[in-house]
XYZ file of C-alpha atoms in Angstrom:
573
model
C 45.650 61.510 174.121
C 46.632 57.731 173.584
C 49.515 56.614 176.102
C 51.619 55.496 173.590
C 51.271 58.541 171.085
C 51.630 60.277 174.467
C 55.068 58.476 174.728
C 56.453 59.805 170.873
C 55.656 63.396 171.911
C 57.663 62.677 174.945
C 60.689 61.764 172.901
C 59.744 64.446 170.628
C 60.640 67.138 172.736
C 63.400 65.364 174.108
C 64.964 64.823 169.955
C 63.940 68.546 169.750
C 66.210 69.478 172.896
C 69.494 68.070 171.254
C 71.607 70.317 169.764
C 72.974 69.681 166.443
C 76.280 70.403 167.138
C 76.024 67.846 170.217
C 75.533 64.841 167.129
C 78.437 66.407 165.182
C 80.794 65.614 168.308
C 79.135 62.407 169.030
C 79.912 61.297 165.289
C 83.380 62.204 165.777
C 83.901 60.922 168.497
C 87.093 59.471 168.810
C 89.891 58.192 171.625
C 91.349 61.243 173.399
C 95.144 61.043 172.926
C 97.136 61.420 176.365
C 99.095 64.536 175.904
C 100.955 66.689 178.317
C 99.270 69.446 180.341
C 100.025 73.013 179.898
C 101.332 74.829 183.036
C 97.770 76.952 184.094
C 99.924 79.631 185.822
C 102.277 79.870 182.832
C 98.540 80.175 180.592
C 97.345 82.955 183.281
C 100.452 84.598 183.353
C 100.319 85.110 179.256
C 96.704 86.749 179.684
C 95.644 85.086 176.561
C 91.664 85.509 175.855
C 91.893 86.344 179.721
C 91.300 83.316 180.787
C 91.746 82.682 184.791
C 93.413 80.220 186.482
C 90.659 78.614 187.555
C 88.484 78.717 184.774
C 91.565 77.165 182.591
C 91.509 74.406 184.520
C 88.153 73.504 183.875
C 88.827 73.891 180.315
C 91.304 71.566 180.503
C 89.257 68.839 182.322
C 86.306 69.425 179.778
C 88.580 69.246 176.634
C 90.767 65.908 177.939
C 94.442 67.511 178.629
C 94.491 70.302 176.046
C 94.331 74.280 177.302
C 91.873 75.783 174.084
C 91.701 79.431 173.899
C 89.903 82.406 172.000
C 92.516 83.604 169.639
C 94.379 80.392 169.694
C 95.250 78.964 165.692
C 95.216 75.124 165.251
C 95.342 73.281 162.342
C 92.699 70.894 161.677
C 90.871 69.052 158.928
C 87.263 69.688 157.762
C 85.363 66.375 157.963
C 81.705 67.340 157.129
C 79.322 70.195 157.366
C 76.827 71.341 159.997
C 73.479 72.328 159.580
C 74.479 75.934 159.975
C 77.173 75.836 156.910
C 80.270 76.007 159.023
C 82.493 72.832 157.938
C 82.986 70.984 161.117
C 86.726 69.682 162.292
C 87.866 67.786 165.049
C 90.953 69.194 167.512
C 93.980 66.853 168.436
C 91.873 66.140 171.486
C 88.626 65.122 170.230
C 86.788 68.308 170.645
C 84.594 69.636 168.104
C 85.940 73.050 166.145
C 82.704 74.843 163.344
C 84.872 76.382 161.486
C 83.673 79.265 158.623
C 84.573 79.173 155.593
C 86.105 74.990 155.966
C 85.168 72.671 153.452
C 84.891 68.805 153.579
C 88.573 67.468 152.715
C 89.750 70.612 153.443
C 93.026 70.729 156.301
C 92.917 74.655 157.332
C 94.577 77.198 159.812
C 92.242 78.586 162.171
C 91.915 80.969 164.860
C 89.510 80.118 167.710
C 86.884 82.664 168.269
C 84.091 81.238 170.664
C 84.667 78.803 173.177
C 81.905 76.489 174.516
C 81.683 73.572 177.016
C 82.110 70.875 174.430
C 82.222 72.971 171.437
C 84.534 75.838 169.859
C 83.738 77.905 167.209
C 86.868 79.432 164.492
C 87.469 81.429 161.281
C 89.852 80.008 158.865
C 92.758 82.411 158.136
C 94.108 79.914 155.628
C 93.907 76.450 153.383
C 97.015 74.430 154.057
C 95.074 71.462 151.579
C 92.857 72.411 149.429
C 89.337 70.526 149.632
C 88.851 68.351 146.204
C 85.137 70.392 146.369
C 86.561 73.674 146.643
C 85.799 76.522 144.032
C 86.419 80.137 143.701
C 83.442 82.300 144.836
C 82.062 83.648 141.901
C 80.993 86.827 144.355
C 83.447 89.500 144.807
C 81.689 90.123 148.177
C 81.342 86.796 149.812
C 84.183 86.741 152.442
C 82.528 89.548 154.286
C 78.592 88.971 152.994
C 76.278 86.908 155.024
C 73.828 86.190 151.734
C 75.543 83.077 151.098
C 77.298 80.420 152.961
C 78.369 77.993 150.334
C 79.805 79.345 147.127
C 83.432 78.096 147.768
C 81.944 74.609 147.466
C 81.194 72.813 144.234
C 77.664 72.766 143.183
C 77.211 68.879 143.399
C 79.100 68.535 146.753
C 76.143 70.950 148.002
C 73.144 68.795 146.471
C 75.483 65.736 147.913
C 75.383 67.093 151.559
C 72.049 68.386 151.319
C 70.598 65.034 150.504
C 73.016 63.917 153.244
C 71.514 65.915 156.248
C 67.849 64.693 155.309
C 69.214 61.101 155.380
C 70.985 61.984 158.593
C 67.977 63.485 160.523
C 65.627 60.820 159.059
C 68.354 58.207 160.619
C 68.296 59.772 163.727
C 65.559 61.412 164.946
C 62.702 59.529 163.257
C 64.812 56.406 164.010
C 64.824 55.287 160.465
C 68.670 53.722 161.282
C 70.480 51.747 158.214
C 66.982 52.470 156.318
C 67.036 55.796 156.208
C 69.579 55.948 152.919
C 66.666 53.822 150.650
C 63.864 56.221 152.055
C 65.921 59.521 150.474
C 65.419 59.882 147.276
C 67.876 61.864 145.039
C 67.919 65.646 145.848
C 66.195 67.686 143.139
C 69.169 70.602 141.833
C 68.996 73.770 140.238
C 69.517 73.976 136.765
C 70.559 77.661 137.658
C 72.767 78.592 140.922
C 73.068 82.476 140.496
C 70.306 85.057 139.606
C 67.467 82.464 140.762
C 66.190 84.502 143.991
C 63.246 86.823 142.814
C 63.139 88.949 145.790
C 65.735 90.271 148.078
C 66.022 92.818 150.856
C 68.427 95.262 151.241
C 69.860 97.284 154.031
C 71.185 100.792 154.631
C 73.489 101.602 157.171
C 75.780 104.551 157.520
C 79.437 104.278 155.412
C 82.467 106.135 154.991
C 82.583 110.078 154.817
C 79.225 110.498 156.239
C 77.441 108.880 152.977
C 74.667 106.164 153.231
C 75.365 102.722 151.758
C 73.582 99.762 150.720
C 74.012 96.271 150.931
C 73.215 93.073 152.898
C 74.674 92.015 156.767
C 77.679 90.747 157.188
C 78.309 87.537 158.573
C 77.384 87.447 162.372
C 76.297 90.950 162.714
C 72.966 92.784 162.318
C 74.707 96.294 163.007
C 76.148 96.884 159.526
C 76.207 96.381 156.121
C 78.738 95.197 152.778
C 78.570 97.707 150.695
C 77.755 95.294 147.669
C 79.471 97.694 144.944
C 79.574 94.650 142.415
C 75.775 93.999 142.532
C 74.435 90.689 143.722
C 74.485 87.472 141.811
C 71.492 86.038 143.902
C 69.031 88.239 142.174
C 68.078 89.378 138.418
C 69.944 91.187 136.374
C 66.608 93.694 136.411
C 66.427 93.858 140.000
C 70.800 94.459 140.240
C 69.777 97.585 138.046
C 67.722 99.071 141.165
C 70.310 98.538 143.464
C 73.009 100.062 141.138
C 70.321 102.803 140.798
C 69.601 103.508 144.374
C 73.473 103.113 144.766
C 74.495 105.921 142.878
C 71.749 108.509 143.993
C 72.973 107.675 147.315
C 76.502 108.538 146.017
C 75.343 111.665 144.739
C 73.089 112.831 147.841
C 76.003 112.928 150.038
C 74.305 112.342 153.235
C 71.361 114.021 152.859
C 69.591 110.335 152.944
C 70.601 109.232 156.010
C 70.233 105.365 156.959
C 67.986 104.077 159.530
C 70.071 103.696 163.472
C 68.237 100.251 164.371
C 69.952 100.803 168.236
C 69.168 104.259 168.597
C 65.784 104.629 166.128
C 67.001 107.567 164.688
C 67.459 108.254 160.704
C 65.549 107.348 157.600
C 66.408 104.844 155.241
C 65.653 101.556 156.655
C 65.384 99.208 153.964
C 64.447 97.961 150.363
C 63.078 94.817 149.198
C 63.423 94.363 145.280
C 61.077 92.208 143.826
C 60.840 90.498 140.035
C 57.944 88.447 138.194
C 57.080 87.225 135.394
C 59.387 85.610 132.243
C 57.437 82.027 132.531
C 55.742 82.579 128.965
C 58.629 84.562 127.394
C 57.890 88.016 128.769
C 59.629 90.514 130.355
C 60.017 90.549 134.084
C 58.625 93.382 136.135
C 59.951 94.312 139.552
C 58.261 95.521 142.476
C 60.506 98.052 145.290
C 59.067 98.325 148.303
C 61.074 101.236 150.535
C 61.056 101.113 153.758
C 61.650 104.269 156.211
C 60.265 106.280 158.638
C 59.292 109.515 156.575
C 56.942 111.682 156.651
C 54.164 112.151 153.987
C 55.531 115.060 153.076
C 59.121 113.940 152.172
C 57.390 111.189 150.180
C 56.401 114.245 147.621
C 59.121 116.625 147.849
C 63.017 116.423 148.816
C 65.540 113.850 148.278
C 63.393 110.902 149.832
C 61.178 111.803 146.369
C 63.959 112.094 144.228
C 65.363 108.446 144.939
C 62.054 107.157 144.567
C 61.542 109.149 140.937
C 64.977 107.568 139.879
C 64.076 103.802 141.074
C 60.674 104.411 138.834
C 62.300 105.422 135.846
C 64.500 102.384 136.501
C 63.684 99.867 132.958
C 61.237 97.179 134.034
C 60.239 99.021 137.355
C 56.526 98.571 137.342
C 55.936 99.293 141.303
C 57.507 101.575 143.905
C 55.969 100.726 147.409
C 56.383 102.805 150.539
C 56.606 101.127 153.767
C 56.025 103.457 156.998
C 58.430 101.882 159.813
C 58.418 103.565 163.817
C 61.254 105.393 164.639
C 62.092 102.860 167.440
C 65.046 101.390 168.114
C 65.105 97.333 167.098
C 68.131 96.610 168.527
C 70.038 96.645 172.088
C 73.283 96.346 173.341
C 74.334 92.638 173.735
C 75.363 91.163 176.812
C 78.395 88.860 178.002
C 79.445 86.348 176.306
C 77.905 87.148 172.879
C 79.435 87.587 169.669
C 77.504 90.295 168.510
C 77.616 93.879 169.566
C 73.443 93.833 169.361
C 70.777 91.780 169.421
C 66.903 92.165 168.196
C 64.738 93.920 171.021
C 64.972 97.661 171.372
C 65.018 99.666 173.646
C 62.107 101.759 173.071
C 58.503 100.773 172.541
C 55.768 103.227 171.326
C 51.865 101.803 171.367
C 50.084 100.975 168.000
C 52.852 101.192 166.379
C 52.096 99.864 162.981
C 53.161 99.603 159.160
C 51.429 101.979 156.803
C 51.596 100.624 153.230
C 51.116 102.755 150.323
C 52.306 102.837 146.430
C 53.938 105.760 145.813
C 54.162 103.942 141.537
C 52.045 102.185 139.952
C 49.841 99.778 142.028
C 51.122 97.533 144.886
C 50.438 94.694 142.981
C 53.212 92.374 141.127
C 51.986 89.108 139.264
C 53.930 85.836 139.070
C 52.955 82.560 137.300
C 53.852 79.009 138.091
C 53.073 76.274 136.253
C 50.677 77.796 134.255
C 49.139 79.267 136.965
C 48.499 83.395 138.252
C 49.378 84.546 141.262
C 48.674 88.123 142.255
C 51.298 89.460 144.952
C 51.085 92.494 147.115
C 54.732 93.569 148.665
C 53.595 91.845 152.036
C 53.030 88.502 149.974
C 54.926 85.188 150.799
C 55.689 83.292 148.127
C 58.859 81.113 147.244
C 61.874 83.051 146.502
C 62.920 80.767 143.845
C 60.352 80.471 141.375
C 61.994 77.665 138.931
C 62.570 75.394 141.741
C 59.259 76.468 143.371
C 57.426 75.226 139.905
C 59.741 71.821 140.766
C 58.545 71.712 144.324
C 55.150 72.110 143.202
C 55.194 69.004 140.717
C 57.286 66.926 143.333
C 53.672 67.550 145.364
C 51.566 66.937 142.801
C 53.114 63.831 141.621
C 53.283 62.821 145.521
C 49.282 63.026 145.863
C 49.018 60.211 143.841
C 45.481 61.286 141.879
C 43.187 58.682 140.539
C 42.576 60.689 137.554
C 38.653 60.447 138.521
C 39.263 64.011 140.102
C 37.253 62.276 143.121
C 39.438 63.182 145.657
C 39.173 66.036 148.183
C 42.751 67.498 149.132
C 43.221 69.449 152.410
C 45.832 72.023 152.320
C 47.222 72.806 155.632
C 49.589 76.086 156.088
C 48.223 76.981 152.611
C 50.174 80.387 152.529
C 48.747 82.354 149.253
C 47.281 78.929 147.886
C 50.357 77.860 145.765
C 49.904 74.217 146.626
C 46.364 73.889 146.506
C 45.979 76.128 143.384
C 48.099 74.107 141.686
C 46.662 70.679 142.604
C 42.724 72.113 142.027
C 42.561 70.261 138.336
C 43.653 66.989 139.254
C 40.412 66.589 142.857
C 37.168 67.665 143.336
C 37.961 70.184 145.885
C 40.358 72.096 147.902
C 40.485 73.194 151.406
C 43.014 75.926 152.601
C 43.820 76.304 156.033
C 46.243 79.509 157.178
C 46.557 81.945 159.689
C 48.156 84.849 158.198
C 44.933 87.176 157.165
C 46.687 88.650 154.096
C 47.796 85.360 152.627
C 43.971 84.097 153.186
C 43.061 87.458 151.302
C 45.677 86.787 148.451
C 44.545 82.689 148.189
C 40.979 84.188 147.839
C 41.797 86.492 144.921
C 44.331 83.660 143.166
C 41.370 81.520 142.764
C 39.301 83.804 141.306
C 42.017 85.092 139.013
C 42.673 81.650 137.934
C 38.546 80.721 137.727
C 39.401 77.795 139.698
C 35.757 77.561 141.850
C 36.613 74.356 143.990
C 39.200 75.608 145.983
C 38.071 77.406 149.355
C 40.577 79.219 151.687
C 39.807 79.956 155.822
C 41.547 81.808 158.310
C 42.307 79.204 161.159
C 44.994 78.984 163.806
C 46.796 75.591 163.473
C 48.847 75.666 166.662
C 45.771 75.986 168.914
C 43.707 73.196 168.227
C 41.877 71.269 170.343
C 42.434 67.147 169.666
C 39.733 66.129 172.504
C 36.743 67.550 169.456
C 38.711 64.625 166.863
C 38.361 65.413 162.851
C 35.987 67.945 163.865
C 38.879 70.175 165.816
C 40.151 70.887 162.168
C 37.473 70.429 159.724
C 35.514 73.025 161.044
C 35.407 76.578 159.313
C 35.281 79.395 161.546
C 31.397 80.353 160.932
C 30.684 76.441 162.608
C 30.194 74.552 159.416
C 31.795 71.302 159.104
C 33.567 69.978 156.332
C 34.375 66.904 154.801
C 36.773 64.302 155.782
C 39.894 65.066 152.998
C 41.547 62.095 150.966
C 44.759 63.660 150.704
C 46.392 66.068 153.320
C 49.223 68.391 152.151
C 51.044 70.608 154.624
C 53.997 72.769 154.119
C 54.444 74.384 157.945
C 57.077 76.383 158.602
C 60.426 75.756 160.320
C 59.421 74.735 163.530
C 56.719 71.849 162.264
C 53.881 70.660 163.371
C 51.902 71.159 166.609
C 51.446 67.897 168.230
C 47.414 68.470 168.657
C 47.438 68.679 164.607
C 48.848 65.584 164.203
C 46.642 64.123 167.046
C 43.603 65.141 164.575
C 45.531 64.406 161.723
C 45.314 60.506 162.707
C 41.581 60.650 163.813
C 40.903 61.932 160.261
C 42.900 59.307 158.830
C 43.310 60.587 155.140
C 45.057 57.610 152.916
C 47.556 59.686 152.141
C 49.758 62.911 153.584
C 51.943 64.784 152.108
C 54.636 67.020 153.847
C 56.844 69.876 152.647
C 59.037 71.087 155.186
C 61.695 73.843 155.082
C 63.454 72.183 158.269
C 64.408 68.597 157.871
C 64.769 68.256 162.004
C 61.097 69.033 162.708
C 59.587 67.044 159.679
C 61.537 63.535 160.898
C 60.587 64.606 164.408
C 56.652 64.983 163.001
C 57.247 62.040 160.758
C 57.780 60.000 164.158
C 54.997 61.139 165.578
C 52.775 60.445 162.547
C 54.218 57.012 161.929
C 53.861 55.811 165.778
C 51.387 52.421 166.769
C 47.825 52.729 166.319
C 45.897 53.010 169.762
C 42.543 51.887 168.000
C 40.058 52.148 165.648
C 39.881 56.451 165.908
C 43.508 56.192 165.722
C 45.326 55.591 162.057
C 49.449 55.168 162.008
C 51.029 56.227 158.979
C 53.804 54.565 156.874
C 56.831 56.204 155.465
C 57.371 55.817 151.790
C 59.498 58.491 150.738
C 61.109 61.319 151.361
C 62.481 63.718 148.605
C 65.005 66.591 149.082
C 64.656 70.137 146.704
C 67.587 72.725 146.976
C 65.329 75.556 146.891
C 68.513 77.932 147.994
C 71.660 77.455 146.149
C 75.034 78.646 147.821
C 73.170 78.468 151.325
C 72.724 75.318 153.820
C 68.701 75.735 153.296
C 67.066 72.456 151.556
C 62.990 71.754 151.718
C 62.221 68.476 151.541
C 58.901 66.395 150.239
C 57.345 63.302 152.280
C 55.174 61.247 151.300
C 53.288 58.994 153.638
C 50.163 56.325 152.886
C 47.527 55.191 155.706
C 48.657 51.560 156.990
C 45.964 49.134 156.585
């Protein structure tokens, strides 16, 4: 590996190690104001948070004068948001407060509930000023739901500060500086903020008077569940008639469907995912269930396992009912010190070849979506974007990134190809298309999307992108798994997943030298950190830099802190 490209992946772990929260406090930074110290035996003596004497005093050092406890409430003004959604405000001594629930503008009351070295964490418990962004939640269950983070904030504030985190990271981590604001384009909205997800999963957890609930976690737990009475506004009016459905046979069952114990392993009912398709060319949508428990064959046929899964059929538009066989194992254990959760994943219990038994128990496990025109064929283990308007959005953004000739010369690779969305949708416009992906089902699906769509230049393989060798060059990627080597691509597009890019790929990446790449990322932090990487000095002539011409933003997830964003970057000459 070249020295210098050796170097950037050197200060690519080191821009990985720092936290986000770390940057909020150094962009607040601000002069500590002297102030008086509390009395640390006086502090002890009120047993507050039990705090020792000792350990006070340290606080006090770290903080600059000011004693911070758990369950103290401070006022303080919301300045900007996080990455993780809280609204982050600033304490009378400089130290950084993430505050739920705080919007930009906003001045609220809050009690501190997490206390870290340089960081403390609150709820608010109320709005003294009202933010100029602030809205009602539509949802009647968002204060205690953890399915969105955002709807007390005005839609265009949350494209605003979307577009502003890309700009932010691209500033700072790929060291675009004053720059990065003209390399951001505008962020791409949603024409529609509620109802857009087209698959959600449910939980079931154990409610009141011995009867089994359903609903989604609560905010900073994975223990329980909100009972989401009201339905939810993230999904389709079709898909909030299954939940109301399995609701009310739960109602009516009166414990004899007992919910799934993830600490102990014990119970049934462990989940349902509710999925819906179709309505591109003006038809109805069909939805897909997929239930997930640890029954037996037998109480698939006969008992009240059966009869919620006859209701959920006879629910209108229900097209699918899947069964998903889950271990009884626990998935959870207690949490230790220091944590604010009761549990954490990990259980306690672990039985060999363990595995997931898939079967429809209605109709065939098979739900069909279209996008742009074009078919996709989806089992209930299928990724594909949860937002299919802004997925068809995405999709063009891509398109209209790869820059075709219009000679449909050019041969596109598609890296972390998923069930071919990308390349399936760019197959018109080049000559061919090469899918690369690890996950065996999504090859499987890719496979049977081209040939449902009779698009014949499109080929998918099975290949393991984080364990590549760079030493073998272009030929450590373009290489199919049977040994037959493939040829050098004109366009790359990759869509990886949160945590990027290994730095081998985009070794080979820069041997290979296509004029142009194209990357859609989920995690802004990880693209600018690959983007620095990609755009680094040329070490020769077996070594291409790239240049950064754009980078577009797509809120994918209205309501939640999530945004994807597009890159586009052209060979230097």
């Amino acid at each position: 590996m070249p020295r210098a490209f050796a170097r950037v992946v050197l200060a690519r772990a080191l821009a990985a190690a720092r936290a986000p929260v770390a940057r909020a406090a150094r962009r607040l930074a601000v002069a500590r104001p002297p102030c008086a110290a509390k009395s640390t035996a006086a502090a002890a003596a009120s047993g507050r948070g039990g705090v020792r004497v000792a350990e006070l005093q340290k606080r006090k050092k770290l903080v600059g004068g000011d004693v911070v406890r758990v369950g103290d409430e401070v006022s303080v003004e919301c300045v900007d948001f996080a990455t993780s959604g809280e609204g982050v405000c600033k304490l009378a001594n400089g130290m950084v407060l993430l505050c739920d629930g705080a919007t930009p503008g906003e001045v609220v009351r809050a009690r501190v509930t997490k206390l870290r070295k340089k960081l403390a964490y609150g709820a608010k418990t109320a709005t003294e000023r009202a933010a100029p962004n602030a809205v009602t939640a539509p949802c009647p269950h968002y204060e205690q739901c953890g399915g969105c983070a955002w709807q007390h904030v005005n839609y265009d504030a949350q494209v605003r500060h979307k577009r502003n985190r890309v700009v932010d990271v691209l500033a700072r981590i790929y060291k675009a500086g004053e720059d990065a604001e003209a390399k951001v384009g505008a962020c791409v909205g949603a024409d529609e903020t509620s109802r857009y997800r087209n698959k959600m999963e449910f939980a079931f957890a154990s409610g009141t008077r011995g009867k089994t609930v359903v609903g989604l976690r609560p905010r900073g737990a994975n223990d329980s569940v909100v009972d989401l009475s009201g339905g939810c506004l993230l999904q389709s009016e079709e898909a909030d008639r299954v939940l109301a459905a399995i609701r009310e046979t739960l109602e009516r069952a009166d414990g004899r469907l007992e919910a799934f114990d993830r600490t102990s392993g014990e119970g049934t009912l462990r989940s349902v995912t509710i999925r819906t398709a179709g309505g591109e060319r003006g038809g109805e949508k069909a939805v897909m269930v997929d239930l997930a428990t640890t029954a037996s064959p037998n109480e698939l046929k006969t008992g009240p396992l059966a009869g919620l899964i006859d209701v959920v059929s006879k629910v209108p538009g229900v097209v699918s009912v899947v069964h998903t066989s889950v271990p009884s194992e626990a998935e959870l254990r207690r949490a230790g010190g220091g944590r604010s959760s009761k549990f954490v994943k990990g259980g306690t219990t672990t039985k060999a070849g363990s595995t997931k038994k898939v079967e429809a128990v209605f109709g065939e496990n098979k739900l069909v979506e279209t996008l742009n025109g074009i078919d996709f064929e989806l089992s209930s283990a299928s990724f594909f974007q949860t937002n299919t308007e802004q997925a068809a959005r995405l999709v063009r953004q891509v398109r209209e990134a790869c820059a075709f000739s219009g000679d449909k010369s050019e041969i596109v690779l598609d890296l972390f190809c998923g069930v071919g969305t990308m390349g399936l949708s760019v197959a018109s416009d080049c000559s061919r298309v090469m899918g690369w992906e690890v996950v065996p089902e999504a090859v499987k699906d890719a496979k049977r999307n081209a040939e449902l769509n009779n698009i014949t230049n499109a080929k998918f393989y099975r290949v393991d992108l984080a364990r590549l060798n760079p030493s073998k060059g272009p030929k450590g990627l373009l290489t199919t798994p049977k040994g037959k080597e493939l040829p050098m691509p004109d366009i790359v597009i990759t869509d990886p997943a949160r945590p990027g890019m290994d730095s081998a790929l985009i070794a080979i990446l820069r041997t290979i030298g296509a004029r142009r790449i194209v990357y859609v990322s989920c995690n802004p932090a990880t693209q600018a950190r690959d983007l620095l990487l990609l755009t680094a000095p040329s070490e020769g002539a077996d070594d291409v830099a790239y240049e950064l011409k754009t980078v577009t933003p797509v809120d994918m997830f209205p309501h939640t802190t999530h945004v994807e964003s597009v890159a586009v970057l052209e060979r230097k000459a």
